[in-house]
Amino acid sequence: MISPIPIYFRNWEMYGDELQKKYPLQCYGFHHHGRIHSTFHNLPWLREQHPDVVFMNVLDAKARGINNGDLVQIFNDRGIVELPAKVTSRIMPGVVSIPQGAWYTPVNKNGNVVDVGGNINTLTSLRPSPLAKGNPQHTNLVEVRKA
């Protein structure tokens, strides 16, 4: 049920969730400049101008020994995504963000299936979101490590 008056609503996989002990970072998707959902993801000149990266706060990156441009793996129990890190103070600590709409590109690395295409759906639950009853791209707890 959605309240007609704005209220604080506890959701799954958010700050304070028990799973945060294992996966301490909140990962959310957003609309990126280089595509509309997945449309235009296949255009090399747009990908060159707007490369797929995971945005990560300076403090979180430092704690994990990650520098700007390092190839990292973002993971949880549902999967692994591999992207370059965009280390910035423009995202709050405890949060990482992956642009939505990338095409799933699985490869085998050390016995694991790793999406090198940058598709946030690799990390996202199949549980529908409360309002739209759609893909819950903002409720993903993850961890990040150097690839």
mmCIF file with all atom_site columns, C-alpha atoms in Angstrom:
data_model
loop_
_atom_site.group_PDB
_atom_site.id
_atom_site.type_symbol
_atom_site.label_atom_id
_atom_site.label_alt_id
_atom_site.label_comp_id
_atom_site.label_asym_id
_atom_site.label_entity_id
_atom_site.label_seq_id
_atom_site.pdbx_PDB_ins_code
_atom_site.Cartn_x
_atom_site.Cartn_y
_atom_site.Cartn_z
_atom_site.occupancy
_atom_site.B_iso_or_equiv
_atom_site.pdbx_formal_charge
_atom_site.auth_seq_id
_atom_site.auth_comp_id
_atom_site.auth_asym_id
_atom_site.auth_atom_id
_atom_site.pdbx_PDB_model_num
ATOM 1   C CA . MET A 1 1   ? 0.000  0.000   0.000   1.00 0.00 ? 1   MET A CA 1
ATOM 2   C CA . ILE A 1 2   ? 1.227  3.465   -0.905  1.00 0.00 ? 2   ILE A CA 1
ATOM 3   C CA . SER A 1 3   ? 0.388  6.282   1.527   1.00 0.00 ? 3   SER A CA 1
ATOM 4   C CA . PRO A 1 4   ? -1.170 9.435   0.019   1.00 0.00 ? 4   PRO A CA 1
ATOM 5   C CA . ILE A 1 5   ? 0.901  11.435  2.538   1.00 0.00 ? 5   ILE A CA 1
ATOM 6   C CA . PRO A 1 6   ? 4.706  11.157  2.351   1.00 0.00 ? 6   PRO A CA 1
ATOM 7   C CA . ILE A 1 7   ? 5.958  8.861   5.119   1.00 0.00 ? 7   ILE A CA 1
ATOM 8   C CA . TYR A 1 8   ? 9.115  6.915   5.861   1.00 0.00 ? 8   TYR A CA 1
ATOM 9   C CA . PHE A 1 9   ? 8.627  3.403   4.517   1.00 0.00 ? 9   PHE A CA 1
ATOM 10  C CA . ARG A 1 10  ? 11.063 0.575   5.294   1.00 0.00 ? 10  ARG A CA 1
ATOM 11  C CA . ASN A 1 11  ? 11.870 -1.381  2.200   1.00 0.00 ? 11  ASN A CA 1
ATOM 12  C CA . TRP A 1 12  ? 14.023 -4.412  1.560   1.00 0.00 ? 12  TRP A CA 1
ATOM 13  C CA . GLU A 1 13  ? 17.758 -4.107  0.905   1.00 0.00 ? 13  GLU A CA 1
ATOM 14  C CA . MET A 1 14  ? 18.180 -0.606  2.248   1.00 0.00 ? 14  MET A CA 1
ATOM 15  C CA . TYR A 1 15  ? 20.136 1.122   4.990   1.00 0.00 ? 15  TYR A CA 1
ATOM 16  C CA . GLY A 1 16  ? 19.746 -0.833  8.217   1.00 0.00 ? 16  GLY A CA 1
ATOM 17  C CA . ASP A 1 17  ? 18.834 -4.137  6.548   1.00 0.00 ? 17  ASP A CA 1
ATOM 18  C CA . GLU A 1 18  ? 20.429 -7.230  8.111   1.00 0.00 ? 18  GLU A CA 1
ATOM 19  C CA . LEU A 1 19  ? 21.962 -8.064  4.697   1.00 0.00 ? 19  LEU A CA 1
ATOM 20  C CA . GLN A 1 20  ? 24.015 -4.864  4.941   1.00 0.00 ? 20  GLN A CA 1
ATOM 21  C CA . LYS A 1 21  ? 26.487 -6.723  7.184   1.00 0.00 ? 21  LYS A CA 1
ATOM 22  C CA . LYS A 1 22  ? 27.446 -8.813  4.130   1.00 0.00 ? 22  LYS A CA 1
ATOM 23  C CA . TYR A 1 23  ? 26.824 -6.197  1.423   1.00 0.00 ? 23  TYR A CA 1
ATOM 24  C CA . PRO A 1 24  ? 27.387 -2.725  2.943   1.00 0.00 ? 24  PRO A CA 1
ATOM 25  C CA . LEU A 1 25  ? 26.791 -0.519  -0.121  1.00 0.00 ? 25  LEU A CA 1
ATOM 26  C CA . GLN A 1 26  ? 23.426 0.589   -1.520  1.00 0.00 ? 26  GLN A CA 1
ATOM 27  C CA . CYS A 1 27  ? 23.438 0.330   -5.324  1.00 0.00 ? 27  CYS A CA 1
ATOM 28  C CA . TYR A 1 28  ? 20.923 2.142   -7.478  1.00 0.00 ? 28  TYR A CA 1
ATOM 29  C CA . GLY A 1 29  ? 20.398 2.649   -11.188 1.00 0.00 ? 29  GLY A CA 1
ATOM 30  C CA . PHE A 1 30  ? 19.791 5.925   -12.971 1.00 0.00 ? 30  PHE A CA 1
ATOM 31  C CA . HIS A 1 31  ? 19.192 7.284   -16.468 1.00 0.00 ? 31  HIS A CA 1
ATOM 32  C CA . HIS A 1 32  ? 22.536 8.084   -18.064 1.00 0.00 ? 32  HIS A CA 1
ATOM 33  C CA . HIS A 1 33  ? 23.297 10.585  -20.816 1.00 0.00 ? 33  HIS A CA 1
ATOM 34  C CA . GLY A 1 34  ? 24.447 7.960   -23.301 1.00 0.00 ? 34  GLY A CA 1
ATOM 35  C CA . ARG A 1 35  ? 21.189 6.089   -23.859 1.00 0.00 ? 35  ARG A CA 1
ATOM 36  C CA . ILE A 1 36  ? 17.448 5.925   -23.277 1.00 0.00 ? 36  ILE A CA 1
ATOM 37  C CA . HIS A 1 37  ? 16.916 2.771   -21.234 1.00 0.00 ? 37  HIS A CA 1
ATOM 38  C CA . SER A 1 38  ? 18.851 0.298   -23.432 1.00 0.00 ? 38  SER A CA 1
ATOM 39  C CA . THR A 1 39  ? 18.294 2.189   -26.693 1.00 0.00 ? 39  THR A CA 1
ATOM 40  C CA . PHE A 1 40  ? 21.540 3.546   -28.206 1.00 0.00 ? 40  PHE A CA 1
ATOM 41  C CA . HIS A 1 41  ? 23.728 1.358   -25.960 1.00 0.00 ? 41  HIS A CA 1
ATOM 42  C CA . ASN A 1 42  ? 25.118 -0.224  -29.134 1.00 0.00 ? 42  ASN A CA 1
ATOM 43  C CA . LEU A 1 43  ? 26.479 3.073   -30.541 1.00 0.00 ? 43  LEU A CA 1
ATOM 44  C CA . PRO A 1 44  ? 30.275 3.159   -30.039 1.00 0.00 ? 44  PRO A CA 1
ATOM 45  C CA . TRP A 1 45  ? 30.583 6.939   -30.295 1.00 0.00 ? 45  TRP A CA 1
ATOM 46  C CA . LEU A 1 46  ? 27.992 7.430   -27.538 1.00 0.00 ? 46  LEU A CA 1
ATOM 47  C CA . ARG A 1 47  ? 29.722 4.815   -25.363 1.00 0.00 ? 47  ARG A CA 1
ATOM 48  C CA . GLU A 1 48  ? 33.015 6.655   -25.936 1.00 0.00 ? 48  GLU A CA 1
ATOM 49  C CA . GLN A 1 49  ? 31.468 9.955   -24.848 1.00 0.00 ? 49  GLN A CA 1
ATOM 50  C CA . HIS A 1 50  ? 29.524 8.413   -21.938 1.00 0.00 ? 50  HIS A CA 1
ATOM 51  C CA . PRO A 1 51  ? 31.319 5.238   -20.829 1.00 0.00 ? 51  PRO A CA 1
ATOM 52  C CA . ASP A 1 52  ? 29.702 2.782   -18.472 1.00 0.00 ? 52  ASP A CA 1
ATOM 53  C CA . VAL A 1 53  ? 31.170 3.145   -14.975 1.00 0.00 ? 53  VAL A CA 1
ATOM 54  C CA . VAL A 1 54  ? 30.187 2.551   -11.375 1.00 0.00 ? 54  VAL A CA 1
ATOM 55  C CA . PHE A 1 55  ? 30.066 5.798   -9.416  1.00 0.00 ? 55  PHE A CA 1
ATOM 56  C CA . MET A 1 56  ? 31.648 5.416   -5.980  1.00 0.00 ? 56  MET A CA 1
ATOM 57  C CA . ASN A 1 57  ? 32.377 7.836   -3.144  1.00 0.00 ? 57  ASN A CA 1
ATOM 58  C CA . VAL A 1 58  ? 36.005 8.730   -2.396  1.00 0.00 ? 58  VAL A CA 1
ATOM 59  C CA . LEU A 1 59  ? 35.784 7.361   1.174   1.00 0.00 ? 59  LEU A CA 1
ATOM 60  C CA . ASP A 1 60  ? 34.330 3.999   0.096   1.00 0.00 ? 60  ASP A CA 1
ATOM 61  C CA . ALA A 1 61  ? 36.917 3.679   -2.669  1.00 0.00 ? 61  ALA A CA 1
ATOM 62  C CA . LYS A 1 62  ? 39.805 4.509   -0.332  1.00 0.00 ? 62  LYS A CA 1
ATOM 63  C CA . ALA A 1 63  ? 38.627 1.911   2.210   1.00 0.00 ? 63  ALA A CA 1
ATOM 64  C CA . ARG A 1 64  ? 38.776 -0.723  -0.547  1.00 0.00 ? 64  ARG A CA 1
ATOM 65  C CA . GLY A 1 65  ? 42.032 0.424   -2.179  1.00 0.00 ? 65  GLY A CA 1
ATOM 66  C CA . ILE A 1 66  ? 40.206 1.497   -5.333  1.00 0.00 ? 66  ILE A CA 1
ATOM 67  C CA . ASN A 1 67  ? 41.364 4.408   -7.505  1.00 0.00 ? 67  ASN A CA 1
ATOM 68  C CA . ASN A 1 68  ? 39.526 6.286   -10.227 1.00 0.00 ? 68  ASN A CA 1
ATOM 69  C CA . GLY A 1 69  ? 39.545 4.171   -13.400 1.00 0.00 ? 69  GLY A CA 1
ATOM 70  C CA . ASP A 1 70  ? 40.305 0.846   -11.666 1.00 0.00 ? 70  ASP A CA 1
ATOM 71  C CA . LEU A 1 71  ? 38.362 -2.118  -12.975 1.00 0.00 ? 71  LEU A CA 1
ATOM 72  C CA . VAL A 1 72  ? 36.106 -3.322  -10.146 1.00 0.00 ? 72  VAL A CA 1
ATOM 73  C CA . GLN A 1 73  ? 33.526 -5.981  -9.504  1.00 0.00 ? 73  GLN A CA 1
ATOM 74  C CA . ILE A 1 74  ? 30.205 -5.010  -7.982  1.00 0.00 ? 74  ILE A CA 1
ATOM 75  C CA . PHE A 1 75  ? 28.567 -8.101  -6.543  1.00 0.00 ? 75  PHE A CA 1
ATOM 76  C CA . ASN A 1 76  ? 25.945 -9.684  -4.324  1.00 0.00 ? 76  ASN A CA 1
ATOM 77  C CA . ASP A 1 77  ? 24.338 -13.145 -4.097  1.00 0.00 ? 77  ASP A CA 1
ATOM 78  C CA . ARG A 1 78  ? 22.577 -12.582 -7.451  1.00 0.00 ? 78  ARG A CA 1
ATOM 79  C CA . GLY A 1 79  ? 25.589 -11.824 -9.617  1.00 0.00 ? 79  GLY A CA 1
ATOM 80  C CA . ILE A 1 80  ? 28.734 -9.914  -10.481 1.00 0.00 ? 80  ILE A CA 1
ATOM 81  C CA . VAL A 1 81  ? 29.120 -6.827  -12.690 1.00 0.00 ? 81  VAL A CA 1
ATOM 82  C CA . GLU A 1 82  ? 32.545 -5.602  -13.806 1.00 0.00 ? 82  GLU A CA 1
ATOM 83  C CA . LEU A 1 83  ? 33.053 -1.911  -14.630 1.00 0.00 ? 83  LEU A CA 1
ATOM 84  C CA . PRO A 1 84  ? 35.640 0.843   -14.262 1.00 0.00 ? 84  PRO A CA 1
ATOM 85  C CA . ALA A 1 85  ? 35.239 2.869   -11.054 1.00 0.00 ? 85  ALA A CA 1
ATOM 86  C CA . LYS A 1 86  ? 34.376 6.556   -11.261 1.00 0.00 ? 86  LYS A CA 1
ATOM 87  C CA . VAL A 1 87  ? 35.585 7.778   -7.863  1.00 0.00 ? 87  VAL A CA 1
ATOM 88  C CA . THR A 1 88  ? 33.868 11.029  -6.940  1.00 0.00 ? 88  THR A CA 1
ATOM 89  C CA . SER A 1 89  ? 32.673 13.055  -3.975  1.00 0.00 ? 89  SER A CA 1
ATOM 90  C CA . ARG A 1 90  ? 29.443 13.700  -5.925  1.00 0.00 ? 90  ARG A CA 1
ATOM 91  C CA . ILE A 1 91  ? 27.862 10.517  -4.570  1.00 0.00 ? 91  ILE A CA 1
ATOM 92  C CA . MET A 1 92  ? 27.267 10.009  -0.865  1.00 0.00 ? 92  MET A CA 1
ATOM 93  C CA . PRO A 1 93  ? 29.291 7.515   1.168   1.00 0.00 ? 93  PRO A CA 1
ATOM 94  C CA . GLY A 1 94  ? 27.720 4.073   1.417   1.00 0.00 ? 94  GLY A CA 1
ATOM 95  C CA . VAL A 1 95  ? 26.144 4.351   -2.035  1.00 0.00 ? 95  VAL A CA 1
ATOM 96  C CA . VAL A 1 96  ? 27.275 3.261   -5.502  1.00 0.00 ? 96  VAL A CA 1
ATOM 97  C CA . SER A 1 97  ? 25.456 3.816   -8.755  1.00 0.00 ? 97  SER A CA 1
ATOM 98  C CA . ILE A 1 98  ? 25.381 2.078   -12.133 1.00 0.00 ? 98  ILE A CA 1
ATOM 99  C CA . PRO A 1 99  ? 23.646 3.637   -15.152 1.00 0.00 ? 99  PRO A CA 1
ATOM 100 C CA . GLN A 1 100 ? 20.662 1.533   -16.186 1.00 0.00 ? 100 GLN A CA 1
ATOM 101 C CA . GLY A 1 101 ? 20.097 0.183   -19.677 1.00 0.00 ? 101 GLY A CA 1
ATOM 102 C CA . ALA A 1 102 ? 23.408 -1.558  -20.412 1.00 0.00 ? 102 ALA A CA 1
ATOM 103 C CA . TRP A 1 103 ? 23.276 -4.795  -22.362 1.00 0.00 ? 103 TRP A CA 1
ATOM 104 C CA . TYR A 1 104 ? 24.005 -7.984  -20.423 1.00 0.00 ? 104 TYR A CA 1
ATOM 105 C CA . THR A 1 105 ? 27.346 -9.437  -21.581 1.00 0.00 ? 105 THR A CA 1
ATOM 106 C CA . PRO A 1 106 ? 28.278 -12.510 -19.518 1.00 0.00 ? 106 PRO A CA 1
ATOM 107 C CA . VAL A 1 107 ? 31.783 -14.008 -19.542 1.00 0.00 ? 107 VAL A CA 1
ATOM 108 C CA . ASN A 1 108 ? 33.381 -16.738 -17.449 1.00 0.00 ? 108 ASN A CA 1
ATOM 109 C CA . LYS A 1 109 ? 36.080 -15.466 -15.064 1.00 0.00 ? 109 LYS A CA 1
ATOM 110 C CA . ASN A 1 110 ? 37.666 -17.797 -12.528 1.00 0.00 ? 110 ASN A CA 1
ATOM 111 C CA . GLY A 1 111 ? 34.621 -20.065 -12.595 1.00 0.00 ? 111 GLY A CA 1
ATOM 112 C CA . ASN A 1 112 ? 32.142 -17.207 -12.100 1.00 0.00 ? 112 ASN A CA 1
ATOM 113 C CA . VAL A 1 113 ? 29.732 -15.690 -14.585 1.00 0.00 ? 113 VAL A CA 1
ATOM 114 C CA . VAL A 1 114 ? 30.624 -11.991 -14.702 1.00 0.00 ? 114 VAL A CA 1
ATOM 115 C CA . ASP A 1 115 ? 28.616 -9.391  -16.610 1.00 0.00 ? 115 ASP A CA 1
ATOM 116 C CA . VAL A 1 116 ? 31.160 -7.145  -18.330 1.00 0.00 ? 116 VAL A CA 1
ATOM 117 C CA . GLY A 1 117 ? 28.377 -5.202  -20.061 1.00 0.00 ? 117 GLY A CA 1
ATOM 118 C CA . GLY A 1 118 ? 27.452 -3.243  -16.935 1.00 0.00 ? 118 GLY A CA 1
ATOM 119 C CA . ASN A 1 119 ? 23.831 -4.379  -16.639 1.00 0.00 ? 119 ASN A CA 1
ATOM 120 C CA . ILE A 1 120 ? 22.470 -3.477  -13.189 1.00 0.00 ? 120 ILE A CA 1
ATOM 121 C CA . ASN A 1 121 ? 19.753 -6.125  -13.597 1.00 0.00 ? 121 ASN A CA 1
ATOM 122 C CA . THR A 1 122 ? 22.493 -8.670  -12.843 1.00 0.00 ? 122 THR A CA 1
ATOM 123 C CA . LEU A 1 123 ? 22.391 -7.420  -9.234  1.00 0.00 ? 123 LEU A CA 1
ATOM 124 C CA . THR A 1 124 ? 18.664 -6.695  -8.984  1.00 0.00 ? 124 THR A CA 1
ATOM 125 C CA . SER A 1 125 ? 16.017 -8.810  -7.290  1.00 0.00 ? 125 SER A CA 1
ATOM 126 C CA . LEU A 1 126 ? 13.083 -10.230 -9.226  1.00 0.00 ? 126 LEU A CA 1
ATOM 127 C CA . ARG A 1 127 ? 10.838 -8.908  -6.453  1.00 0.00 ? 127 ARG A CA 1
ATOM 128 C CA . PRO A 1 128 ? 8.646  -6.148  -7.946  1.00 0.00 ? 128 PRO A CA 1
ATOM 129 C CA . SER A 1 129 ? 8.866  -2.599  -6.619  1.00 0.00 ? 129 SER A CA 1
ATOM 130 C CA . PRO A 1 130 ? 5.946  -1.475  -4.421  1.00 0.00 ? 130 PRO A CA 1
ATOM 131 C CA . LEU A 1 131 ? 4.734  1.443   -6.557  1.00 0.00 ? 131 LEU A CA 1
ATOM 132 C CA . ALA A 1 132 ? 5.407  0.521   -10.194 1.00 0.00 ? 132 ALA A CA 1
ATOM 133 C CA . LYS A 1 133 ? 5.392  -3.255  -9.674  1.00 0.00 ? 133 LYS A CA 1
ATOM 134 C CA . GLY A 1 134 ? 8.513  -3.239  -11.827 1.00 0.00 ? 134 GLY A CA 1
ATOM 135 C CA . ASN A 1 135 ? 12.260 -3.702  -11.636 1.00 0.00 ? 135 ASN A CA 1
ATOM 136 C CA . PRO A 1 136 ? 13.548 -2.547  -8.206  1.00 0.00 ? 136 PRO A CA 1
ATOM 137 C CA . GLN A 1 137 ? 16.809 -0.979  -9.404  1.00 0.00 ? 137 GLN A CA 1
ATOM 138 C CA . HIS A 1 138 ? 17.196 1.148   -6.277  1.00 0.00 ? 138 HIS A CA 1
ATOM 139 C CA . THR A 1 139 ? 17.047 -1.608  -3.670  1.00 0.00 ? 139 THR A CA 1
ATOM 140 C CA . ASN A 1 140 ? 20.266 -3.543  -4.167  1.00 0.00 ? 140 ASN A CA 1
ATOM 141 C CA . LEU A 1 141 ? 22.834 -4.123  -1.457  1.00 0.00 ? 141 LEU A CA 1
ATOM 142 C CA . VAL A 1 142 ? 26.284 -4.883  -2.882  1.00 0.00 ? 142 VAL A CA 1
ATOM 143 C CA . GLU A 1 143 ? 29.995 -4.942  -2.186  1.00 0.00 ? 143 GLU A CA 1
ATOM 144 C CA . VAL A 1 144 ? 32.757 -3.695  -4.480  1.00 0.00 ? 144 VAL A CA 1
ATOM 145 C CA . ARG A 1 145 ? 36.274 -5.087  -4.932  1.00 0.00 ? 145 ARG A CA 1
ATOM 146 C CA . LYS A 1 146 ? 39.092 -4.620  -7.400  1.00 0.00 ? 146 LYS A CA 1
ATOM 147 C CA . ALA A 1 147 ? 38.750 -6.991  -10.350 1.00 0.00 ? 147 ALA A CA 1
#
